PDB file of C-alpha atoms in Angstrom:
ATOM      1  CA  UNK L  25       1.257  17.034  46.906  1.00  0.00           C
ATOM      2  CA  UNK L  26       3.777  16.746  49.673  1.00  0.00           C
ATOM      3  CA  UNK L  27       6.579  19.274  49.563  1.00  0.00           C
ATOM      4  CA  UNK L  28      10.293  18.670  49.556  1.00  0.00           C
ATOM      5  CA  UNK L  29      11.366  16.790  52.647  1.00  0.00           C
ATOM      6  CA  UNK L  30      14.814  16.701  54.174  1.00  0.00           C
ATOM      7  CA  UNK L  31      16.175  14.475  56.898  1.00  0.00           C
ATOM      8  CA  UNK L  32      17.449  14.888  59.463  1.00  0.00           C
ATOM      9  CA  UNK L  33      16.378  18.419  60.352  1.00  0.00           C
ATOM     10  CA  UNK L  34      19.179  18.945  62.860  1.00  0.00           C
ATOM     11  CA  UNK L  35      22.544  17.293  63.241  1.00  0.00           C
ATOM     12  CA  UNK L  36      25.569  17.711  65.493  1.00  0.00           C
ATOM     13  CA  UNK L  37      28.887  16.226  64.451  1.00  0.00           C
ATOM     14  CA  UNK L  38      32.511  16.636  65.435  1.00  0.00           C
ATOM     15  CA  UNK L  39      35.455  17.577  63.266  1.00  0.00           C
ATOM     16  CA  UNK L  40      36.752  14.761  61.105  1.00  0.00           C
ATOM     17  CA  UNK L  41      33.477  12.877  60.997  1.00  0.00           C
ATOM     18  CA  UNK L  42      31.393  12.421  57.903  1.00  0.00           C
ATOM     19  CA  UNK L  43      27.708  13.081  57.395  1.00  0.00           C
ATOM     20  CA  UNK L  44      24.980  12.079  54.951  1.00  0.00           C
ATOM     21  CA  UNK L  45      21.917  14.227  54.358  1.00  0.00           C
ATOM     22  CA  UNK L  46      18.802  13.086  52.537  1.00  0.00           C
ATOM     23  CA  UNK L  47      16.312  14.870  50.318  1.00  0.00           C
ATOM     24  CA  UNK L  48      13.038  13.639  48.848  1.00  0.00           C
ATOM     25  CA  UNK L  49      11.774  15.877  46.042  1.00  0.00           C
ATOM     26  CA  UNK L  50       8.193  16.698  45.213  1.00  0.00           C
ATOM     27  CA  UNK L  51       6.550  13.743  43.522  1.00  0.00           C
ATOM     28  CA  UNK L  52       7.237  13.893  39.797  1.00  0.00           C
ATOM     29  CA  UNK L  53      10.157  16.285  40.106  1.00  0.00           C
ATOM     30  CA  UNK L  54      13.327  14.887  38.620  1.00  0.00           C
ATOM     31  CA  UNK L  55      15.860  17.620  39.286  1.00  0.00           C
ATOM     32  CA  UNK L  56      17.392  18.084  42.740  1.00  0.00           C
ATOM     33  CA  UNK L  57      19.801  20.844  43.710  1.00  0.00           C
ATOM     34  CA  UNK L  58      21.726  21.337  46.930  1.00  0.00           C
ATOM     35  CA  UNK L  59      22.754  24.610  48.545  1.00  0.00           C
ATOM     36  CA  UNK L  60      24.767  25.597  51.572  1.00  0.00           C
ATOM     37  CA  UNK L  61      23.601  28.631  53.528  1.00  0.00           C
ATOM     38  CA  UNK L  62      25.748  30.435  56.072  1.00  0.00           C
ATOM     39  CA  UNK L  63      25.113  33.872  57.624  1.00  0.00           C
ATOM     40  CA  UNK L  64      28.033  35.577  55.923  1.00  0.00           C
ATOM     41  CA  UNK L  65      27.902  33.886  52.516  1.00  0.00           C
ATOM     42  CA  UNK L  66      24.225  33.511  51.829  1.00  0.00           C
ATOM     43  CA  UNK L  67      23.103  30.608  49.650  1.00  0.00           C
ATOM     44  CA  UNK L  68      25.852  28.898  47.730  1.00  0.00           C
ATOM     45  CA  UNK L  69      25.146  26.322  45.075  1.00  0.00           C
ATOM     46  CA  UNK L  70      26.658  22.897  45.678  1.00  0.00           C
ATOM     47  CA  UNK L  71      25.430  20.677  42.863  1.00  0.00           C
ATOM     48  CA  UNK L  72      22.448  19.605  40.824  1.00  0.00           C
ATOM     49  CA  UNK L  73      21.288  16.124  39.867  1.00  0.00           C
ATOM     50  CA  UNK L  74      18.952  14.995  37.142  1.00  0.00           C
ATOM     51  CA  UNK L  75      18.236  11.421  36.094  1.00  0.00           C
ATOM     52  CA  UNK L  76      20.814  10.120  38.569  1.00  0.00           C
ATOM     53  CA  UNK L  77      23.582  12.214  36.968  1.00  0.00           C
ATOM     54  CA  UNK L  78      25.324  15.272  38.326  1.00  0.00           C
ATOM     55  CA  UNK L  79      24.615  18.000  35.775  1.00  0.00           C
ATOM     56  CA  UNK L  80      26.059  21.067  37.451  1.00  0.00           C
ATOM     57  CA  UNK L  81      28.520  21.725  40.238  1.00  0.00           C
ATOM     58  CA  UNK L  82      29.468  24.717  42.368  1.00  0.00           C
ATOM     59  CA  UNK L  83      32.870  25.632  43.757  1.00  0.00           C
ATOM     60  CA  UNK L  84      33.138  23.320  46.712  1.00  0.00           C
ATOM     61  CA  UNK L  85      35.952  20.910  47.597  1.00  0.00           C
ATOM     62  CA  UNK L  86      35.759  17.221  46.809  1.00  0.00           C
ATOM     63  CA  UNK L  87      34.757  16.485  50.412  1.00  0.00           C
ATOM     64  CA  UNK L  88      31.255  17.436  49.290  1.00  0.00           C
ATOM     65  CA  UNK L  89      29.611  14.812  47.134  1.00  0.00           C
ATOM     66  CA  UNK L  90      26.153  13.680  46.236  1.00  0.00           C
ATOM     67  CA  UNK L  91      24.098  11.196  44.363  1.00  0.00           C
ATOM     68  CA  UNK L  92      20.596  10.694  43.084  1.00  0.00           C
ATOM     69  CA  UNK L  93      18.604   7.501  43.036  1.00  0.00           C
ATOM     70  CA  UNK L  94      16.216   6.175  40.410  1.00  0.00           C
ATOM     71  CA  UNK L  95      13.237   7.497  42.390  1.00  0.00           C
ATOM     72  CA  UNK L  96      14.821  10.997  42.262  1.00  0.00           C
ATOM     73  CA  UNK L  97      15.630  11.008  45.956  1.00  0.00           C
ATOM     74  CA  UNK L  98      19.036  12.497  46.597  1.00  0.00           C
ATOM     75  CA  UNK L  99      21.715  12.336  49.234  1.00  0.00           C
ATOM     76  CA  UNK L 100      24.685  14.543  49.875  1.00  0.00           C
ATOM     77  CA  UNK L 101      27.741  13.531  51.837  1.00  0.00           C
ATOM     78  CA  UNK L 102      30.373  15.623  53.520  1.00  0.00           C
ATOM     79  CA  UNK L 103      33.517  13.803  54.592  1.00  0.00           C
ATOM     80  CA  UNK L 104      36.181  14.934  57.055  1.00  0.00           C
ATOM     81  CA  UNK L 105      33.980  17.630  58.513  1.00  0.00           C
ATOM     82  CA  UNK L 106      35.457  21.013  59.350  1.00  0.00           C
ATOM     83  CA  UNK L 107      34.116  23.689  61.672  1.00  0.00           C
ATOM     84  CA  UNK L 108      33.345  25.848  58.642  1.00  0.00           C
ATOM     85  CA  UNK L 109      30.925  23.249  57.335  1.00  0.00           C
ATOM     86  CA  UNK L 110      28.426  24.304  59.984  1.00  0.00           C
ATOM     87  CA  UNK L 111      25.521  25.610  57.950  1.00  0.00           C
ATOM     88  CA  UNK L 112      21.969  25.123  56.803  1.00  0.00           C
ATOM     89  CA  UNK L 113      21.921  22.684  53.896  1.00  0.00           C
ATOM     90  CA  UNK L 114      18.997  23.209  51.571  1.00  0.00           C
ATOM     91  CA  UNK L 115      17.626  20.911  48.940  1.00  0.00           C
ATOM     92  CA  UNK L 116      15.450  22.166  46.096  1.00  0.00           C
ATOM     93  CA  UNK L 117      13.538  20.227  43.474  1.00  0.00           C
ATOM     94  CA  UNK L 118      12.195  21.193  40.083  1.00  0.00           C
ATOM     95  CA  UNK L 119      10.229  19.419  37.438  1.00  0.00           C
ATOM     96  CA  UNK L 120      12.917  19.283  34.789  1.00  0.00           C
ATOM     97  CA  UNK L 121      16.556  20.227  34.376  1.00  0.00           C
ATOM     98  CA  UNK L 122      15.601  23.382  32.500  1.00  0.00           C
ATOM     99  CA  UNK L 123      12.757  24.170  34.886  1.00  0.00           C
ATOM    100  CA  UNK L 124      13.964  27.221  36.714  1.00  0.00           C
ATOM    101  CA  UNK L 125      11.328  27.430  39.414  1.00  0.00           C
ATOM    102  CA  UNK L 126      12.709  25.561  42.388  1.00  0.00           C
ATOM    103  CA  UNK L 127      10.878  24.379  45.464  1.00  0.00           C
ATOM    104  CA  UNK L 128      12.908  24.219  48.628  1.00  0.00           C
ATOM    105  CA  UNK L 129      12.798  21.927  51.602  1.00  0.00           C
ATOM    106  CA  UNK L 130      13.113  23.165  55.192  1.00  0.00           C
ATOM    107  CA  UNK L 131      16.811  22.357  55.293  1.00  0.00           C
ATOM    108  CA  UNK L 132      19.123  20.380  57.533  1.00  0.00           C
ATOM    109  CA  UNK L 133      20.964  22.430  60.114  1.00  0.00           C
ATOM    110  CA  UNK L 134      24.425  20.964  60.662  1.00  0.00           C
ATOM    111  CA  UNK L 135      26.608  21.988  63.576  1.00  0.00           C
ATOM    112  CA  UNK L 136      30.219  20.837  63.579  1.00  0.00           C
ATOM    113  CA  UNK L 137      31.986  20.981  66.938  1.00  0.00           C
TER     114      UNK L 137
ATOM    115  CA  UNK T  23      26.798  34.962  35.420  1.00  0.00           C
ATOM    116  CA  UNK T  24      24.971  38.171  36.170  1.00  0.00           C
ATOM    117  CA  UNK T  25      25.046  39.413  39.757  1.00  0.00           C
ATOM    118  CA  UNK T  26      22.400  41.366  41.601  1.00  0.00           C
ATOM    119  CA  UNK T  27      22.543  44.226  44.081  1.00  0.00           C
ATOM    120  CA  UNK T  28      19.846  44.743  46.690  1.00  0.00           C
ATOM    121  CA  UNK T  29      19.525  46.985  49.739  1.00  0.00           C
ATOM    122  CA  UNK T  30      20.469  45.182  52.908  1.00  0.00           C
ATOM    123  CA  UNK T  31      17.264  46.032  54.735  1.00  0.00           C
ATOM    124  CA  UNK T  32      13.949  47.831  54.354  1.00  0.00           C
ATOM    125  CA  UNK T  33      10.954  48.661  56.523  1.00  0.00           C
ATOM    126  CA  UNK T  34       7.308  48.800  55.538  1.00  0.00           C
ATOM    127  CA  UNK T  35       4.107  49.595  57.401  1.00  0.00           C
ATOM    128  CA  UNK T  36       1.502  46.873  57.534  1.00  0.00           C
ATOM    129  CA  UNK T  37      -1.142  47.337  54.851  1.00  0.00           C
ATOM    130  CA  UNK T  38       1.074  49.497  52.667  1.00  0.00           C
ATOM    131  CA  UNK T  39       2.825  48.442  49.488  1.00  0.00           C
ATOM    132  CA  UNK T  40       6.370  47.155  49.835  1.00  0.00           C
ATOM    133  CA  UNK T  41       8.613  47.971  46.869  1.00  0.00           C
ATOM    134  CA  UNK T  42      11.849  46.009  46.839  1.00  0.00           C
ATOM    135  CA  UNK T  43      14.438  47.129  44.273  1.00  0.00           C
ATOM    136  CA  UNK T  44      17.101  45.057  42.581  1.00  0.00           C
ATOM    137  CA  UNK T  45      19.907  46.018  40.214  1.00  0.00           C
ATOM    138  CA  UNK T  46      21.181  43.516  37.677  1.00  0.00           C
ATOM    139  CA  UNK T  47      23.082  45.701  35.228  1.00  0.00           C
ATOM    140  CA  UNK T  48      25.074  42.823  33.701  1.00  0.00           C
ATOM    141  CA  UNK T  49      22.059  40.687  32.891  1.00  0.00           C
ATOM    142  CA  UNK T  50      22.195  39.092  29.469  1.00  0.00           C
ATOM    143  CA  UNK T  51      19.366  38.854  26.988  1.00  0.00           C
ATOM    144  CA  UNK T  52      18.210  35.351  27.799  1.00  0.00           C
ATOM    145  CA  UNK T  53      18.485  35.513  31.570  1.00  0.00           C
ATOM    146  CA  UNK T  54      15.396  35.602  33.748  1.00  0.00           C
ATOM    147  CA  UNK T  55      14.972  37.551  36.972  1.00  0.00           C
ATOM    148  CA  UNK T  56      13.692  35.433  39.846  1.00  0.00           C
ATOM    149  CA  UNK T  57      12.440  36.456  43.258  1.00  0.00           C
ATOM    150  CA  UNK T  58      12.337  34.204  46.282  1.00  0.00           C
ATOM    151  CA  UNK T  59      11.811  34.908  49.932  1.00  0.00           C
ATOM    152  CA  UNK T  60      12.973  33.153  53.048  1.00  0.00           C
ATOM    153  CA  UNK T  61      11.090  33.388  56.276  1.00  0.00           C
ATOM    154  CA  UNK T  62      13.230  32.738  59.322  1.00  0.00           C
ATOM    155  CA  UNK T  63      14.324  29.118  59.699  1.00  0.00           C
ATOM    156  CA  UNK T  64      12.474  27.968  56.578  1.00  0.00           C
ATOM    157  CA  UNK T  65      13.635  27.147  53.068  1.00  0.00           C
ATOM    158  CA  UNK T  66      13.318  29.831  50.366  1.00  0.00           C
ATOM    159  CA  UNK T  67       9.907  30.176  48.742  1.00  0.00           C
ATOM    160  CA  UNK T  68       9.427  31.009  45.059  1.00  0.00           C
ATOM    161  CA  UNK T  69       7.534  34.253  44.471  1.00  0.00           C
ATOM    162  CA  UNK T  70       7.683  35.271  40.819  1.00  0.00           C
ATOM    163  CA  UNK T  71       9.942  35.495  37.792  1.00  0.00           C
ATOM    164  CA  UNK T  72      10.102  37.394  34.514  1.00  0.00           C
ATOM    165  CA  UNK T  73      12.157  38.012  31.394  1.00  0.00           C
ATOM    166  CA  UNK T  74      11.226  41.451  30.075  1.00  0.00           C
ATOM    167  CA  UNK T  75       7.519  41.998  30.605  1.00  0.00           C
ATOM    168  CA  UNK T  76       5.931  42.914  33.900  1.00  0.00           C
ATOM    169  CA  UNK T  77       4.440  39.963  35.723  1.00  0.00           C
ATOM    170  CA  UNK T  78       1.767  39.572  38.389  1.00  0.00           C
ATOM    171  CA  UNK T  79       0.545  36.653  40.427  1.00  0.00           C
ATOM    172  CA  UNK T  80      -1.373  36.146  43.634  1.00  0.00           C
ATOM    173  CA  UNK T  81       1.665  36.973  45.740  1.00  0.00           C
ATOM    174  CA  UNK T  82       3.309  39.934  44.054  1.00  0.00           C
ATOM    175  CA  UNK T  83       4.045  41.992  40.963  1.00  0.00           C
ATOM    176  CA  UNK T  84       7.368  42.216  39.191  1.00  0.00           C
ATOM    177  CA  UNK T  85       8.304  45.342  37.285  1.00  0.00           C
ATOM    178  CA  UNK T  86      11.349  45.067  34.996  1.00  0.00           C
ATOM    179  CA  UNK T  87      12.796  48.207  33.433  1.00  0.00           C
ATOM    180  CA  UNK T  88      12.917  48.453  29.669  1.00  0.00           C
ATOM    181  CA  UNK T  89      16.719  48.074  29.615  1.00  0.00           C
ATOM    182  CA  UNK T  90      16.352  45.115  32.010  1.00  0.00           C
ATOM    183  CA  UNK T  91      19.092  46.458  34.246  1.00  0.00           C
ATOM    184  CA  UNK T  92      16.852  46.677  37.285  1.00  0.00           C
ATOM    185  CA  UNK T  93      13.580  45.383  38.639  1.00  0.00           C
ATOM    186  CA  UNK T  94      11.180  45.971  41.514  1.00  0.00           C
ATOM    187  CA  UNK T  95       9.174  43.428  43.437  1.00  0.00           C
ATOM    188  CA  UNK T  96       5.916  44.860  44.724  1.00  0.00           C
ATOM    189  CA  UNK T  97       3.939  43.359  47.579  1.00  0.00           C
ATOM    190  CA  UNK T  98       0.722  45.362  47.228  1.00  0.00           C
ATOM    191  CA  UNK T  99      -0.579  45.095  50.796  1.00  0.00           C
ATOM    192  CA  UNK T 100       2.199  43.935  53.097  1.00  0.00           C
ATOM    193  CA  UNK T 101       1.276  41.910  56.176  1.00  0.00           C
ATOM    194  CA  UNK T 102       3.344  40.900  59.178  1.00  0.00           C
ATOM    195  CA  UNK T 103       3.747  37.464  57.589  1.00  0.00           C
ATOM    196  CA  UNK T 104       5.644  39.074  54.715  1.00  0.00           C
ATOM    197  CA  UNK T 105       8.560  39.809  57.051  1.00  0.00           C
ATOM    198  CA  UNK T 106      11.370  37.834  55.450  1.00  0.00           C
ATOM    199  CA  UNK T 107      14.593  38.036  53.460  1.00  0.00           C
ATOM    200  CA  UNK T 108      13.849  38.642  49.785  1.00  0.00           C
ATOM    201  CA  UNK T 109      16.274  37.411  47.164  1.00  0.00           C
ATOM    202  CA  UNK T 110      16.522  38.750  43.639  1.00  0.00           C
ATOM    203  CA  UNK T 111      18.491  36.356  41.481  1.00  0.00           C
ATOM    204  CA  UNK T 112      19.366  35.965  37.845  1.00  0.00           C
ATOM    205  CA  UNK T 113      19.562  32.627  36.151  1.00  0.00           C
ATOM    206  CA  UNK T 114      23.153  31.716  35.401  1.00  0.00           C
ATOM    207  CA  UNK T 115      23.340  30.505  31.845  1.00  0.00           C
ATOM    208  CA  UNK T 116      26.627  28.742  31.199  1.00  0.00           C
ATOM    209  CA  UNK T 117      27.394  26.505  28.279  1.00  0.00           C
ATOM    210  CA  UNK T 118      25.562  23.260  27.747  1.00  0.00           C
ATOM    211  CA  UNK T 119      23.183  22.224  30.475  1.00  0.00           C
ATOM    212  CA  UNK T 120      25.094  24.110  33.155  1.00  0.00           C
ATOM    213  CA  UNK T 121      23.012  26.701  34.873  1.00  0.00           C
ATOM    214  CA  UNK T 122      22.734  27.785  38.458  1.00  0.00           C
ATOM    215  CA  UNK T 123      21.055  30.530  40.360  1.00  0.00           C
ATOM    216  CA  UNK T 124      23.474  33.036  41.828  1.00  0.00           C
ATOM    217  CA  UNK T 125      22.187  34.118  45.226  1.00  0.00           C
ATOM    218  CA  UNK T 126      23.212  37.324  46.977  1.00  0.00           C
ATOM    219  CA  UNK T 127      22.440  38.185  50.584  1.00  0.00           C
ATOM    220  CA  UNK T 128      19.000  39.594  49.795  1.00  0.00           C
ATOM    221  CA  UNK T 129      16.936  42.342  51.400  1.00  0.00           C
ATOM    222  CA  UNK T 130      15.661  41.839  54.924  1.00  0.00           C
ATOM    223  CA  UNK T 131      12.140  43.278  54.890  1.00  0.00           C
ATOM    224  CA  UNK T 132      10.541  44.156  58.214  1.00  0.00           C
ATOM    225  CA  UNK T 133       6.795  44.797  58.102  1.00  0.00           C
ATOM    226  CA  UNK T 134       5.803  46.847  61.114  1.00  0.00           C
ATOM    227  CA  UNK T 135       2.327  47.010  62.716  1.00  0.00           C
TER     228      UNK T 135
END
């Protein structure tokens, strides 16, 4: 089986712009979670989707949003980018909502200038 | 949600066992302990998880104390490829379907030749 894929792998944006990141889970996995990773904060949970519905949400401002499609692929969007949004954005998939073992993609590295 | 405490860094000689400790003194009865690792510039990789019994798989062993307030991940014969950041996390178990993994900053393990 192919692993979790994320596109693009690298991205450079400027302040005020918006960005959309994409994640394709492992085939058959229906739960997708997103994390932000920065050197000082470690991994921070953004949100989790299952069956096209957001089921869980971390403590991030409304500029961060996401969605999941019927094929379980997910996108996250960050609007009005700030310098502090520069980070590695990780997507993880799992078989079910209550399936705790998560499989991570390689991440999208976002740099905001 | 229970938090974990891990040493910031550890060294290990190649071929020797690497024992990575984790404290999770506020863990509740139905929370699992999970271990992941992250090799530089890659997404985290699942290693092992457990509730109260010791667990072993092809990658590692997990020893959980009887009071469940701490655990140790054991890599029996560390290789240079085991150099990574190791995360010990406890499943957050909020009401309803809300649950998220709380990630700390992990232990940076350096395996030396």
